[in-house]
Tab-separated table of C-alpha atoms in Angstrom:
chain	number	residue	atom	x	y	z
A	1	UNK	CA	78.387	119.592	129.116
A	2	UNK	CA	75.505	117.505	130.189
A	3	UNK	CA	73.615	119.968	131.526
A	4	UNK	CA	70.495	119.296	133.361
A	5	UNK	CA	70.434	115.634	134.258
A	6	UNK	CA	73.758	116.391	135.882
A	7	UNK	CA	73.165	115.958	139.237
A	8	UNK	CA	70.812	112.592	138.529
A	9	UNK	CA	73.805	111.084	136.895
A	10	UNK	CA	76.194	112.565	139.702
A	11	UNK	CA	73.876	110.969	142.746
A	12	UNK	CA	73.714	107.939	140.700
A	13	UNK	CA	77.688	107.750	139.946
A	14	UNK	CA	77.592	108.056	144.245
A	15	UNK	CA	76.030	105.026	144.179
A	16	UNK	CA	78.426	103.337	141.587
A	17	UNK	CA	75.797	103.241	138.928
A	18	UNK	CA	77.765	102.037	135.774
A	19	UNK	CA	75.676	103.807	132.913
A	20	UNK	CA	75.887	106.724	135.262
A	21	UNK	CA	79.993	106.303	135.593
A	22	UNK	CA	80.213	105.694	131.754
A	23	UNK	CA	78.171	109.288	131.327
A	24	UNK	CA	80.467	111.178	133.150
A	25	UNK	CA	83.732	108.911	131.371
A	26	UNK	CA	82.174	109.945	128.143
A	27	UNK	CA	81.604	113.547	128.719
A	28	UNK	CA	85.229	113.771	130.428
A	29	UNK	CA	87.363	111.737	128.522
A	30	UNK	CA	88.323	113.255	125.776
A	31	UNK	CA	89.481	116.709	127.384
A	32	UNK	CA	91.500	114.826	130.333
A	33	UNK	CA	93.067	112.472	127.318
A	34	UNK	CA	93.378	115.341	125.323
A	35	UNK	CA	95.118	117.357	128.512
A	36	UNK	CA	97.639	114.781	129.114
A	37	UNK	CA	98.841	114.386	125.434
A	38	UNK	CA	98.917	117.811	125.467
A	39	UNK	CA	101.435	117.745	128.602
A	40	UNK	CA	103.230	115.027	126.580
A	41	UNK	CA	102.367	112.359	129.444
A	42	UNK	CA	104.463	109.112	128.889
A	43	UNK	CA	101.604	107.429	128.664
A	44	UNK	CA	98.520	109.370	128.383
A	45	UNK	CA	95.921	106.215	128.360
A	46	UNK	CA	96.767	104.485	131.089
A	47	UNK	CA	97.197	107.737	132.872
A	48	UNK	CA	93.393	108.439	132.058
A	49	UNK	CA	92.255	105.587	133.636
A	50	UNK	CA	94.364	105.823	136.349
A	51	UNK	CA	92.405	109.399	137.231
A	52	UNK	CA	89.048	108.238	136.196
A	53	UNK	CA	89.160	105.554	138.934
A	54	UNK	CA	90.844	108.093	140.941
A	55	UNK	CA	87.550	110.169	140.336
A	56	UNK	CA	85.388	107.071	140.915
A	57	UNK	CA	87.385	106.423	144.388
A	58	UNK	CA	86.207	109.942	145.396
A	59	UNK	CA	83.130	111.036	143.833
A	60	UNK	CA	81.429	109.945	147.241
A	61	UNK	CA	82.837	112.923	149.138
A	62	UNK	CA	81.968	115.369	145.898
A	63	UNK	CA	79.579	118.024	146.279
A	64	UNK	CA	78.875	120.832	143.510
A	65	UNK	CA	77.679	121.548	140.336
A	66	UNK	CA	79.007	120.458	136.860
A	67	UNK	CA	81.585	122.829	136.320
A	68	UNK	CA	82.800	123.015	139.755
A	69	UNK	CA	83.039	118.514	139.082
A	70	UNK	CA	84.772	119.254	135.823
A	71	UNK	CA	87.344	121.528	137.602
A	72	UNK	CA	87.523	118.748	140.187
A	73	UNK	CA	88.298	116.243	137.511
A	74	UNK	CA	90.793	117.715	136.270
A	75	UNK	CA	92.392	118.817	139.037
A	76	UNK	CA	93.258	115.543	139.590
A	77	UNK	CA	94.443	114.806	135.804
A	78	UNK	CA	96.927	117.450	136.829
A	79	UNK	CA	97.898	115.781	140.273
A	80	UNK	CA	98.222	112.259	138.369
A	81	UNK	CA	100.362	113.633	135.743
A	82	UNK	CA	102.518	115.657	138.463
A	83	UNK	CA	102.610	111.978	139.919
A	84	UNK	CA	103.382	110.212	136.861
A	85	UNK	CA	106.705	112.666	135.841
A	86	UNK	CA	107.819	112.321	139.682
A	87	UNK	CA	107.897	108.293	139.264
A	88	UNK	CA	109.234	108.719	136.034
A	89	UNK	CA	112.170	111.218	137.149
A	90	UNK	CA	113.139	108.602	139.725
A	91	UNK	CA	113.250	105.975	137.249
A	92	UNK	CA	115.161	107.908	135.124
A	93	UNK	CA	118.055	108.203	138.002
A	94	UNK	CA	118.079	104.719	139.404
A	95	UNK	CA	121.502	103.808	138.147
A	96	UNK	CA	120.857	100.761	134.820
A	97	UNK	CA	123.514	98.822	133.494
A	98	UNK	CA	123.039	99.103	129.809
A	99	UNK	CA	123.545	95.577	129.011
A	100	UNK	CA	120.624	94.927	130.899
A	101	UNK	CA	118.504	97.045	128.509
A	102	UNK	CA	119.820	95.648	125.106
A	103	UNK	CA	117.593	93.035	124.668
A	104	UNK	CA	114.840	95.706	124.670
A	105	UNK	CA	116.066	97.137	121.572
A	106	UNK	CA	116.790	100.617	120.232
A	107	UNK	CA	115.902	103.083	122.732
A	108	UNK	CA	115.424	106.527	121.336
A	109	UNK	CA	114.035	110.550	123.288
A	110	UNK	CA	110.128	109.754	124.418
A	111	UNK	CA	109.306	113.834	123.526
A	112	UNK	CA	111.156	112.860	119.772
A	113	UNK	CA	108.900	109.396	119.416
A	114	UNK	CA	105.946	111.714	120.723
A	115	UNK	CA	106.105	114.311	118.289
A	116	UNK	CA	107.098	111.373	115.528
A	117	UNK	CA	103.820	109.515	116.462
A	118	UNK	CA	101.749	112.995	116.833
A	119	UNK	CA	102.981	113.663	112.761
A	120	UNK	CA	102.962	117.201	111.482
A	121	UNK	CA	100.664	118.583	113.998
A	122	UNK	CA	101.499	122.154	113.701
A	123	UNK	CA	98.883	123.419	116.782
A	124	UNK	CA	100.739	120.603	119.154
A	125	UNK	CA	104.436	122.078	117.705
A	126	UNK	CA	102.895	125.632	118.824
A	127	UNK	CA	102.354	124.115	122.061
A	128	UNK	CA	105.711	122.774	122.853
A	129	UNK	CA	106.903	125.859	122.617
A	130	UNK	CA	105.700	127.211	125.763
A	131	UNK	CA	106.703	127.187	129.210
A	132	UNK	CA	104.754	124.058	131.213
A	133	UNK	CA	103.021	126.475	133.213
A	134	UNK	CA	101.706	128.392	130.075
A	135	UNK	CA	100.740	124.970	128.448
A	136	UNK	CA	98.741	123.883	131.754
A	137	UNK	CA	96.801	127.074	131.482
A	138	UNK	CA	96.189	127.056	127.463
A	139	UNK	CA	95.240	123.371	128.166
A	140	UNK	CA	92.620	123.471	130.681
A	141	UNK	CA	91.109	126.721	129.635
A	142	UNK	CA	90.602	125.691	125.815
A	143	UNK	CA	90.318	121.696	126.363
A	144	UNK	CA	89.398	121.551	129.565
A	145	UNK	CA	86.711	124.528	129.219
A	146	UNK	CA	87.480	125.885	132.424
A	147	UNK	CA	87.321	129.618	133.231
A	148	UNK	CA	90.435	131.154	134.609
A	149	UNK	CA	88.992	131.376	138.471
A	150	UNK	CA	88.313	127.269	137.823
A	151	UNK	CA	92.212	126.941	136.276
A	152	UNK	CA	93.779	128.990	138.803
A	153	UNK	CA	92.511	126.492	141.205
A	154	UNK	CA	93.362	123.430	139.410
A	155	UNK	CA	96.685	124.859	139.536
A	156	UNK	CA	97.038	126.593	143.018
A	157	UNK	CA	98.008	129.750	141.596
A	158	UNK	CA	96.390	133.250	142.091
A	159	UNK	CA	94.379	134.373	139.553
A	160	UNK	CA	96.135	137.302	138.422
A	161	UNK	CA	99.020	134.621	137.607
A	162	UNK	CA	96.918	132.279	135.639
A	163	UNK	CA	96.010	135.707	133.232
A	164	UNK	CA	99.795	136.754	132.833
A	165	UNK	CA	100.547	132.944	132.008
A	166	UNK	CA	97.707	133.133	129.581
A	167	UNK	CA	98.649	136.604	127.897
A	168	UNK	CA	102.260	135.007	127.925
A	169	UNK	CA	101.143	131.750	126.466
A	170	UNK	CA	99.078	133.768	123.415
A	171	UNK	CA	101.509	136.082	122.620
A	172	UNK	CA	103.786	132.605	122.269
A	173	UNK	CA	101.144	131.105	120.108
A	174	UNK	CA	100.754	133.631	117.962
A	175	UNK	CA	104.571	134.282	117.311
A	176	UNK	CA	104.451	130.540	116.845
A	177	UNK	CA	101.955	130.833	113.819
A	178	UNK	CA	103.785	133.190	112.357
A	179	UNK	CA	107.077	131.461	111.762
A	180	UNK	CA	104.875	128.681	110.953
A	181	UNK	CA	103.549	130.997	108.128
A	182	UNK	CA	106.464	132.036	106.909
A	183	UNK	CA	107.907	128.467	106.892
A	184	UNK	CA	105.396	127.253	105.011
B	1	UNK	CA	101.177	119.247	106.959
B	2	UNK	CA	98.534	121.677	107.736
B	3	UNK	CA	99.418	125.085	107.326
B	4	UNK	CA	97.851	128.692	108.808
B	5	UNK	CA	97.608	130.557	105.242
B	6	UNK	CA	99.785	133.455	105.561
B	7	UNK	CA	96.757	135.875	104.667
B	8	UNK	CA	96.846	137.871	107.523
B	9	UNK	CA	100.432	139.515	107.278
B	10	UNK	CA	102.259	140.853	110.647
B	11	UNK	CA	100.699	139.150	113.567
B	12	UNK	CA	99.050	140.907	116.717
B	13	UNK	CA	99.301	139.275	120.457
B	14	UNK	CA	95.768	138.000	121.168
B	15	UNK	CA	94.374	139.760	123.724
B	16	UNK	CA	91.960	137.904	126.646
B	17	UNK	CA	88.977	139.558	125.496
B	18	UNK	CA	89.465	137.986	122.084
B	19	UNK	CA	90.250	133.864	123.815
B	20	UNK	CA	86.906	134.540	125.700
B	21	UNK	CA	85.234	135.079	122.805
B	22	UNK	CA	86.553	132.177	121.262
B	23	UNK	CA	86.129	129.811	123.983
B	24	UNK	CA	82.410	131.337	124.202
B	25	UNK	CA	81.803	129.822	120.383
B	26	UNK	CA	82.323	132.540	118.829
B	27	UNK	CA	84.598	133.891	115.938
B	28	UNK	CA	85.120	137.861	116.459
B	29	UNK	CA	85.652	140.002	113.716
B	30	UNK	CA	89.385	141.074	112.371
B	31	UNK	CA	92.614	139.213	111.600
B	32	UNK	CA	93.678	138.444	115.193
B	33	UNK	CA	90.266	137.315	116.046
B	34	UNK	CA	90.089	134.912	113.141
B	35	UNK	CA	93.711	133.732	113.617
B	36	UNK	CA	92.794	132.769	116.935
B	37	UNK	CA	90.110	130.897	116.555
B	38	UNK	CA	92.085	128.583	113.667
B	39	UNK	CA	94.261	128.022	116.872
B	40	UNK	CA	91.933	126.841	119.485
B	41	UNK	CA	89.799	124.855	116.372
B	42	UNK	CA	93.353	123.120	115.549
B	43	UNK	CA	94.445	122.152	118.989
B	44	UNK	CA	90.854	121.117	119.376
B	45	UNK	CA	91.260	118.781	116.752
B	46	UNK	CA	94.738	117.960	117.734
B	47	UNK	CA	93.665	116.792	120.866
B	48	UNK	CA	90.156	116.549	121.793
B	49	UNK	CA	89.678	113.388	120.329
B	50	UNK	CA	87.239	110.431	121.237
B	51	UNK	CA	88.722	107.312	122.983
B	52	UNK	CA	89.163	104.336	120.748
B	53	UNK	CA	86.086	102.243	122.019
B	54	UNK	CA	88.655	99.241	123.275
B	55	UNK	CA	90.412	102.138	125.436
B	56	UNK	CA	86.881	103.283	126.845
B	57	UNK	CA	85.352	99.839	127.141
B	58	UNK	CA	88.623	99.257	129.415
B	59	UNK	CA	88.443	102.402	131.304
B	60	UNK	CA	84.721	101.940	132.216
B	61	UNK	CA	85.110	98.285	133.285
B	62	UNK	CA	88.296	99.897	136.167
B	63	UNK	CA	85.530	102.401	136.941
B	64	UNK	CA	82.275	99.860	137.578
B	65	UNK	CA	85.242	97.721	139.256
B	66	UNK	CA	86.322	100.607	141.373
B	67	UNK	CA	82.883	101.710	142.722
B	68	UNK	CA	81.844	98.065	143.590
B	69	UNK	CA	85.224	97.791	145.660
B	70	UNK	CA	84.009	100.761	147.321
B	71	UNK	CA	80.721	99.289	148.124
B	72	UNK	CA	77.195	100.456	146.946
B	73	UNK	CA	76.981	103.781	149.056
B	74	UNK	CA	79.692	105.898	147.503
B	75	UNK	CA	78.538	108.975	149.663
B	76	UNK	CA	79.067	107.257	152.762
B	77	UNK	CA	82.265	107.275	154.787
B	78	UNK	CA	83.393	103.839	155.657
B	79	UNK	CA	82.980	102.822	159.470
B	80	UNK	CA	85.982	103.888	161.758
B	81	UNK	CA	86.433	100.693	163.464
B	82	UNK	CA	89.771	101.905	164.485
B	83	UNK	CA	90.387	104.088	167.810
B	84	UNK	CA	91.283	107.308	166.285
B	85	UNK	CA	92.277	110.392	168.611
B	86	UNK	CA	88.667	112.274	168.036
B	87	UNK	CA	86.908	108.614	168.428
B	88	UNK	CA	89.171	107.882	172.109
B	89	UNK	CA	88.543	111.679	173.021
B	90	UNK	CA	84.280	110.982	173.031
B	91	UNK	CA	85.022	107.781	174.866
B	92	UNK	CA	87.111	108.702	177.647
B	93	UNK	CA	84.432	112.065	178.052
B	94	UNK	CA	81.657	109.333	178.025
B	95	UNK	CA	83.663	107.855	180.595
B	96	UNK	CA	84.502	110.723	182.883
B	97	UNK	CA	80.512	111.974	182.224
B	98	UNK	CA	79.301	108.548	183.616
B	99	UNK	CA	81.779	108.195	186.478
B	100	UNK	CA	81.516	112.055	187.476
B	101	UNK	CA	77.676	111.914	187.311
B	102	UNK	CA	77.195	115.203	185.585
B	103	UNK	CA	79.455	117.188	187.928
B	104	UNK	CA	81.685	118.363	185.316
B	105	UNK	CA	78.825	120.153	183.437
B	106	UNK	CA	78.565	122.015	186.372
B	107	UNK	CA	82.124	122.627	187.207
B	108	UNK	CA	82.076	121.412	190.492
B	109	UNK	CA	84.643	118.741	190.329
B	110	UNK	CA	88.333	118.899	192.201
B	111	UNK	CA	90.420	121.085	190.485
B	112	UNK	CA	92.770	118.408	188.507
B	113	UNK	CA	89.435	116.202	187.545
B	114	UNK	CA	87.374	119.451	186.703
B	115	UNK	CA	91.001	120.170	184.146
B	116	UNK	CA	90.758	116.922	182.708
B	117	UNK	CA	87.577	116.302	181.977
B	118	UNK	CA	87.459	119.841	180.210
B	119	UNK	CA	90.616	119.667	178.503
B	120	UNK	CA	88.910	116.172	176.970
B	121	UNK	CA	85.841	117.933	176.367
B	122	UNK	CA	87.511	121.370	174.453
B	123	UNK	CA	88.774	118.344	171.990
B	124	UNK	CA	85.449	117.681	171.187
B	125	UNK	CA	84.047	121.247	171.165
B	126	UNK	CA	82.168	120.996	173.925
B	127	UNK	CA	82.797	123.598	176.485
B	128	UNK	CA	83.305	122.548	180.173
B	129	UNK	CA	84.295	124.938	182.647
B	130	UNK	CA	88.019	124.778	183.638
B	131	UNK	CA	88.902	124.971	187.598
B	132	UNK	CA	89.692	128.323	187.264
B	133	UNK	CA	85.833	129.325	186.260
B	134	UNK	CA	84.555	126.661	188.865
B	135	UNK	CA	80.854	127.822	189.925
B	136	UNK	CA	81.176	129.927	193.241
B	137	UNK	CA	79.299	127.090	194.962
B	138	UNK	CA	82.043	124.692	194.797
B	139	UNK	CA	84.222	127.773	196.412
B	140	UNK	CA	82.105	128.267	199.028
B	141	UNK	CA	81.726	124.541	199.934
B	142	UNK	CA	85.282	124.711	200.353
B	143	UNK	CA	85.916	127.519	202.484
B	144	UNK	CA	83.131	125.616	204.994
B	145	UNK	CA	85.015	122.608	205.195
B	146	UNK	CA	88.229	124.591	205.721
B	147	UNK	CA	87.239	126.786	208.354
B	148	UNK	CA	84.996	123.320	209.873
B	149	UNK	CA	88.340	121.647	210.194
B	150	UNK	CA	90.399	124.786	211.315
B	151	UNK	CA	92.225	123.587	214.992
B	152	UNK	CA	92.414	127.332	215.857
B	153	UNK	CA	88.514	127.420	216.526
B	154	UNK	CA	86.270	125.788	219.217
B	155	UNK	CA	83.226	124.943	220.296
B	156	UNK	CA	80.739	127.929	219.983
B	157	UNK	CA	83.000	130.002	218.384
B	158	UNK	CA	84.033	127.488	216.061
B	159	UNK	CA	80.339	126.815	215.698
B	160	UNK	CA	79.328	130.170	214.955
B	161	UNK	CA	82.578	130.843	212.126
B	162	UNK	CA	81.263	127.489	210.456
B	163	UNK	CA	77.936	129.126	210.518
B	164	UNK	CA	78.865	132.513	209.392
B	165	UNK	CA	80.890	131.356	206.547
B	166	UNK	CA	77.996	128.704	205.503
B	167	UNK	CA	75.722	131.327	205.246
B	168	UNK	CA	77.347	133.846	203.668
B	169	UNK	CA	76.384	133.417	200.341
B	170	UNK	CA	72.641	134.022	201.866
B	171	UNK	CA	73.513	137.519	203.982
B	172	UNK	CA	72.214	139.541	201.279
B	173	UNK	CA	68.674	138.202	201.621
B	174	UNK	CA	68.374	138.335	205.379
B	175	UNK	CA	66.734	140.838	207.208
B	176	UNK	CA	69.659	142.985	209.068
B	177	UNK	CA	71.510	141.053	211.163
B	178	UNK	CA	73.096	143.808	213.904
B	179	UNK	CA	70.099	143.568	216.235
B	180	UNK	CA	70.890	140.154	217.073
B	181	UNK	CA	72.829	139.243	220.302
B	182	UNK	CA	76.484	137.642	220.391
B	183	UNK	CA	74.675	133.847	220.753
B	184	UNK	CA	77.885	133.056	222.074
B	185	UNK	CA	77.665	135.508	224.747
B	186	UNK	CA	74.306	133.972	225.422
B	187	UNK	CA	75.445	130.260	225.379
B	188	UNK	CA	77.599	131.762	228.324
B	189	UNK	CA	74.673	132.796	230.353
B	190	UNK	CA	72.145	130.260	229.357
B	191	UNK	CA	74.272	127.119	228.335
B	192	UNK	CA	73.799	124.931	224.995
B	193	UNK	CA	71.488	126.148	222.090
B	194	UNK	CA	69.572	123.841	221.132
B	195	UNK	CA	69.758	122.397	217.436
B	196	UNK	CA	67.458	124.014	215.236
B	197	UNK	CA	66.373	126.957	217.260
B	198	UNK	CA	67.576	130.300	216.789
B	199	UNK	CA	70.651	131.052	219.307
B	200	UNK	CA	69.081	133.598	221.473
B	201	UNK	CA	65.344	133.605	220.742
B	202	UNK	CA	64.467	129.955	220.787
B	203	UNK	CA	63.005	130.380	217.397
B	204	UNK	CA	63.712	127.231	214.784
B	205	UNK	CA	66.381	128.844	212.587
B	206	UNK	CA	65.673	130.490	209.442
B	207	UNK	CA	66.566	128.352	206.569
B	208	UNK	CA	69.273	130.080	204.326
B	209	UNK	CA	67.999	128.785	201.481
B	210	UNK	CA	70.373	127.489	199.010
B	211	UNK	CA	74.272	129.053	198.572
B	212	UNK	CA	73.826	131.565	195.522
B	213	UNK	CA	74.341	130.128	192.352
B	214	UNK	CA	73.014	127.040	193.280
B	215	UNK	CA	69.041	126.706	192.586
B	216	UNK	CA	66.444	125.423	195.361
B	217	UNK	CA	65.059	122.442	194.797
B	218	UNK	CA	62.089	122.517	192.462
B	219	UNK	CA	58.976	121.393	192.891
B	220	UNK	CA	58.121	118.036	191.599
B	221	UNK	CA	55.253	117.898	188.566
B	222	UNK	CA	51.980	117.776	190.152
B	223	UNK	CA	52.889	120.377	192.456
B	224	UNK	CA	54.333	117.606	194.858
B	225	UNK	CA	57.564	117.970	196.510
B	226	UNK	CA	60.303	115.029	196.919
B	227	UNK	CA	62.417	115.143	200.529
B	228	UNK	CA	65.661	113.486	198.732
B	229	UNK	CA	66.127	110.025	199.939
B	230	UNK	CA	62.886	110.454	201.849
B	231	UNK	CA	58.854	109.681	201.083
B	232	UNK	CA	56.697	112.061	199.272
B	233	UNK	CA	55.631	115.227	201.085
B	234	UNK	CA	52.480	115.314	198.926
B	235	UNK	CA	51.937	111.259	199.607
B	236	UNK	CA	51.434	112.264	203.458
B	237	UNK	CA	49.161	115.530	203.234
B	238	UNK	CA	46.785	114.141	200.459
């Protein structure tokens, strides 16, 4: 968190300040990044720029502290990455004739080539395992550091739904670990 | 591959007491607590990682690039040069304001213009009165003319209906009229009143004052009066 000199660096974002923007990219960065691989995004760094000039398009009309702008940051790391599988979906049904797409090469799953490129990562295995809905919430609330009030908004879900997606999601987790255990 | 040591034997669910200790910094006591915390610390590590400085060099240069698109006031709407609904709405009030001159404030427009100009208004939140709750004096101005240009009436009688209905609105603030003679009946006897005297006494009429609702005229600063359209009354007794 930055903490005090929040709203200086806020007002002076507003006025497109670039230490000020590269403050708030620094502080913010890694969590949104971190959220979006954590989704599995296609492309999770050129998705995070795409929502931190997103934020930077907007931050005019922001008003609030620094946990209500983190919530608001990420809020729209969740919009861009509902954005981002809708394009993505489409392209996946426009109709390709496959001798078009030889000269690209091999063409293998993206989730397989994710989890190849991610390596043995046992916590982001445990994560795959859940339901999208209970990875959005385990996401935000543990990278993102937002409380469940703050994720149920992100998400426009009631707040009693957000805690039965997180009890869901731990219970999950922890069988998760367990077979992992044994496994091992 | 990393592995969670299988020290703590059957698993528990973890609770949401126990993740808001964790995500508060700290590691609570007991195997479910500790097992939970390895989690979060892992997919911490997993994922919470810094941007390679290429990746953030790139990202801040389409942020700086961004905000300079967007001009140097980032709090400040751009100017609608465009005619949006809310932006024709004020002009076509500030239209019907300036060619009304103020009569719709008061409600004493004809009914259609009085709907209009309100209807254009409620867009804007202001709050004209519709015809419906039109100001009694624009009634009563009405009924005048109506009865003024009735055929049924004539001469005194006409005269005297025109009268009665003008200053009706005043009746409550004269002095009992059922002394007074028929001045009709009079007129009959004595031929034409003349204007500005009291039918039957002689007397110059007593001014009704103003219809009610609508305010006398009042006094200019100074104490001096204004005759509308006329010299000052205080420029001639000074």
């Amino acid at each position: 968190m930055i903490g005090d000199g929040f709203d200086a660096i806020l007002a002076a974002a507003q006025r497109g300040d670039p230490n000020a923007l590269e403050a708030i990219y620094r502080e913010l960065a890694p969590g949104v990044l971190g959220y979006l691989r954590g989704q599995r995004a296609a492309d999770p760094e050129d998705l995070a720029g795409e929502v931190f000039v997103a934020v930077v398009e907007r931050i005019g009309g922001f008003r609030g502290d620094e946990r209500a702008f983190r919530s608001w940051v990420f809020t729209i790391a969740h919009h861009r990455l509902a954005d981002a599988r809708r394009r993505a979906a489409r392209r996946r049904e426009a109709t390709v004739d496959p001798r078009e797409l030889a000269p690209l090469g091999p063409v293998g799953d993206v989730s397989e080539e994710a989890m190849a490129a991610l390596g043995t990562r046992w916590a982001l295995t445990a994560l795959d395992r859940l339901t999208p809905d209970q990875r959005d919430v385990v996401l935000l609330r543990i990278l993102g550091g937002l409380s469940v009030e703050e994720t149920a908004r992100v998400l426009r879900k009631r707040r009693g739904a957000v805690k039965t997606l997180q009890r869901r999601a731990l219970a999950a987790l922890a069988r998760s670990i367990e077979r992992e255990a044994v496994s091992g | 591959m990393r592995r969670v040591v299988d020290s703590w034997g059957e698993m528990d669910p973890f609770t949401p007491q126990l993740l808001e200790q964790v995500l508060a910094g700290a590691t609570p006591e007991g195997r479910e607590g500790e097992r939970l915390a390895a989690l979060v610390r892992e997919l911490r590590a997993d994922l919470l990682e810094e941007p390679p400085a290429d990746l953030a060099m790139r990202h801040v240069a389409a942020m700086v690039a961004a905000a300079s698109e967007a001009g140097p006031d980032r709090s400040r709407r751009p100017t609608m040069r465009t005619l949006t609904p809310r932006r024709a709405a004020v002009l076509a009030l500030a239209a019907a304001m300036t060619l009304t001159g103020g009569l719709a404030w008061a409600g004493a427009l004809p009914p259609a213009a009085q709907d209009a100009v309100a209807g254009v208004a409620s867009h804007l939140g202001l709050d004209l009165p519709s015809s419906d709750d039109r100001p009694e004096a624009a009634d009563h101005g009405r009924e005048v003319s109506e009865v003024a240009h009735d055929p049924n009436l004539e001469g005194c009688e006409k005269g005297q209906a025109v009268a009665a209905v003008a200053s009706e609105p005043s009746q409550a603030h004269r002095q009992d009229p059922s002394d007074r003679r028929d001045p009709c009946a009079a007129q009959d006897e004595r031929g034409p009143v003349g204007l500005g005297q009291d039918a039957g006494t002689g007397a110059p009429a007593q001014d009704p004052g103003p219809p009610e609702g609508v305010p006398a005229q009042p006094p200019a600063l100074g104490g001096a009066t204004h005759a509308p359209g006329g010299p000052r009354a205080a420029d001639g007794e000074a």
